[in-house]
Amino acid sequence: MIRTYAFARTLYCRSVTSSQIWKAPKGVWRVPCCPGLYQNVNCQLDSGKSFATEIPICKERDAHHTTLNMCPHGVQVRADENTRMLHVALEDGNVASFPYIWLRDSCLCSECHSPSSRSRSLLMAELNVDVKASAFQVDPTTGDIEVTWDDGHVSTYQLDWLKKHNFSAEARRCRLSDTYLKGGKKFWGAELNGNIPRFDFKEVISDNEQMYRFLDTIRVTGIAVVHNAPQDTGVVVTLGNAIAFIRPCNYGDTFQVYTRPDPKNAAYTAGALEMHTDLSYFDYMPGVQFLHCIKQSNMGGTNQFADGYYAAENIRKSNLAAFNLLAETVVDFHDMGHDQHVGDYLQQSRGTTIQLDGDGNYNHVRISNHGRCDFLNTDKEHAREWYKAYILLYHSFYAKENMVEYKMEPGEIICFDNVRVLHGRSAIFANFGGEGSLPERHLEGAYVDWDAWNSKLRSLREELGR
Ligand SMILES: [Zn+2]
């Protein structure tokens, strides 16, 4: 069967019967539909001239030429027994190559993949690392590629699906950034004063579009205010449950921050609270923190925030030795006491002040002066250098160009990335009054883990088609 195929760009061709190379004109070529494995393509120009040829994959005349099978849909495919890969030419001129073993492993047929659980059902025990393609064909209508394996199993791959699973370094980098929602983070300094993103409580919990924007703002910027919330306890649970579920800790499902005469935690004193990340003494620090203002003090109690990633990035640029010390020295944290929810507790954990992933992106910062242990696990000769680096970072949080201050109004919930955005507060004017008197300032806090947050964000992104 002869079909026509329109080339969108100029190609250079080499005849299989001679060494002649010539530039093929743009236009409509007539080629056999989906020739079999290892057959060269027979082309026919509009003028009627026909020839057997190899279709080069790149535009350069002297570049390496590769035999490609073609179909009228425009999909060009070659099976390569030497490398055990399927090569697929893409519209942009690049060739995406897929190892046979991975293709076989990723078969989406009903035997190998469960549509209901959207997961692989092919067993590892059934997988042959030496699997070979014995034949393939390209569907002329859809462009789908059907591969028959040497064990007789038949797998079908959609072209769009293959493009999404491209093995190129660039595609893998984009895919990781996209899947793990790491891209597009916006670092900030004092310019966020008066400009913290704001969302309406009722809209966030009832409208998917607003919820998506809220979730993504916390992912990208790391801080937002949700306003118009009821001035009751339990509202942070309502917000957390609208996303997924809240993360309890030894202070309960939620925690009440008000000034107490017998504080068990630094947050419950009336003193200033230095900027920190919460629960630095947990191996798995809570991801996002909510602080809901139910009652506010007339004097003091202003919240302070700093972008830990921005501060770290500035030190990476200005003092790499200090940055490396903070990224390599493990610091110990603890928290001990008694709480009605768990009885006696003694939390203990450790981590570097700055933690990076394998690509040098920020994973988290772990900073809490009140939770830091009184032993230091570093050589005594390095202790002073480490302190210098730590104090340098600490001061940068409070630098005029970096710190953001915000005094919450009752009914506002400030939400922030707890492993990125440091938070603290100025001293509170507190009058305890007599026995049983009400606190001057009352915040209720709760946490949602990043796993739950990002799961909701990915699901909404799919639902809203973003
Ligand atoms: Zn299958």
mmCIF file of N, CA and C and ligand atoms in Angstrom, residues 103-113 122 149 153-157, ligand 1:
data_model
loop_
_atom_site.group_PDB
_atom_site.id
_atom_site.type_symbol
_atom_site.label_atom_id
_atom_site.label_comp_id
_atom_site.label_asym_id
_atom_site.label_seq_id
_atom_site.Cartn_x
_atom_site.Cartn_y
_atom_site.Cartn_z
ATOM 1 N N LEU A 103 10.730 -1.407 28.097
ATOM 2 C CA LEU A 103 9.444 -1.426 27.384
ATOM 3 C C LEU A 103 8.606 -2.622 27.831
ATOM 4 N N ARG A 104 9.290 -3.790 27.907
ATOM 5 C CA ARG A 104 8.554 -4.998 28.316
ATOM 6 C C ARG A 104 8.034 -4.841 29.748
ATOM 7 N N ASP A 105 8.876 -4.282 30.628
ATOM 8 C CA ASP A 105 8.521 -4.062 32.037
ATOM 9 C C ASP A 105 7.339 -3.095 32.162
ATOM 10 N N SER A 106 7.233 -2.171 31.194
ATOM 11 C CA SER A 106 6.237 -1.100 31.287
ATOM 12 C C SER A 106 5.000 -1.369 30.444
ATOM 13 N N CYS A 107 4.845 -2.606 29.970
ATOM 14 C CA CYS A 107 3.680 -2.952 29.149
ATOM 15 C C CYS A 107 2.390 -2.588 29.899
ATOM 16 N N LEU A 108 1.470 -1.943 29.174
ATOM 17 C CA LEU A 108 0.233 -1.476 29.810
ATOM 18 C C LEU A 108 -0.970 -2.359 29.475
ATOM 19 N N CYS A 109 -0.713 -3.579 28.952
ATOM 20 C CA CYS A 109 -1.842 -4.458 28.637
ATOM 21 C C CYS A 109 -2.479 -4.951 29.940
ATOM 22 N N SER A 110 -3.684 -5.514 29.827
ATOM 23 C CA SER A 110 -4.430 -5.883 31.037
ATOM 24 C C SER A 110 -3.770 -7.029 31.804
ATOM 25 N N GLU A 111 -2.871 -7.784 31.135
ATOM 26 C CA GLU A 111 -2.145 -8.846 31.841
ATOM 27 C C GLU A 111 -1.010 -8.268 32.692
ATOM 28 N N CYS A 112 -0.417 -7.197 32.197
ATOM 29 C CA CYS A 112 0.798 -6.659 32.832
ATOM 30 C C CYS A 112 0.521 -5.461 33.734
ATOM 31 N N HIS A 113 -0.657 -4.871 33.607
ATOM 32 C CA HIS A 113 -0.933 -3.630 34.318
ATOM 33 C C HIS A 113 -2.390 -3.613 34.737
ATOM 34 N N LEU A 122 2.665 -7.033 36.347
ATOM 35 C CA LEU A 122 3.704 -7.947 35.846
ATOM 36 C C LEU A 122 4.688 -8.214 36.986
ATOM 37 N N TRP A 149 7.049 -9.421 21.250
ATOM 38 C CA TRP A 149 8.285 -9.851 21.907
ATOM 39 C C TRP A 149 8.598 -11.298 21.553
ATOM 40 N N HIS A 153 4.504 -12.350 23.613
ATOM 41 C CA HIS A 153 3.654 -11.319 24.209
ATOM 42 C C HIS A 153 3.629 -10.094 23.295
ATOM 43 N N VAL A 154 2.469 -9.442 23.226
ATOM 44 C CA VAL A 154 2.329 -8.258 22.372
ATOM 45 C C VAL A 154 2.041 -7.042 23.257
ATOM 46 N N SER A 155 2.810 -5.978 23.059
ATOM 47 C CA SER A 155 2.628 -4.743 23.830
ATOM 48 C C SER A 155 2.366 -3.599 22.865
ATOM 49 N N THR A 156 1.494 -2.686 23.278
ATOM 50 C CA THR A 156 1.199 -1.515 22.439
ATOM 51 C C THR A 156 1.562 -0.247 23.217
ATOM 52 N N TYR A 157 2.285 0.653 22.554
ATOM 53 C CA TYR A 157 2.723 1.894 23.205
ATOM 54 C C TYR A 157 2.214 3.085 22.412
HETATM 55 ZN ZN ZN B 1 1.580 -6.961 28.602
#
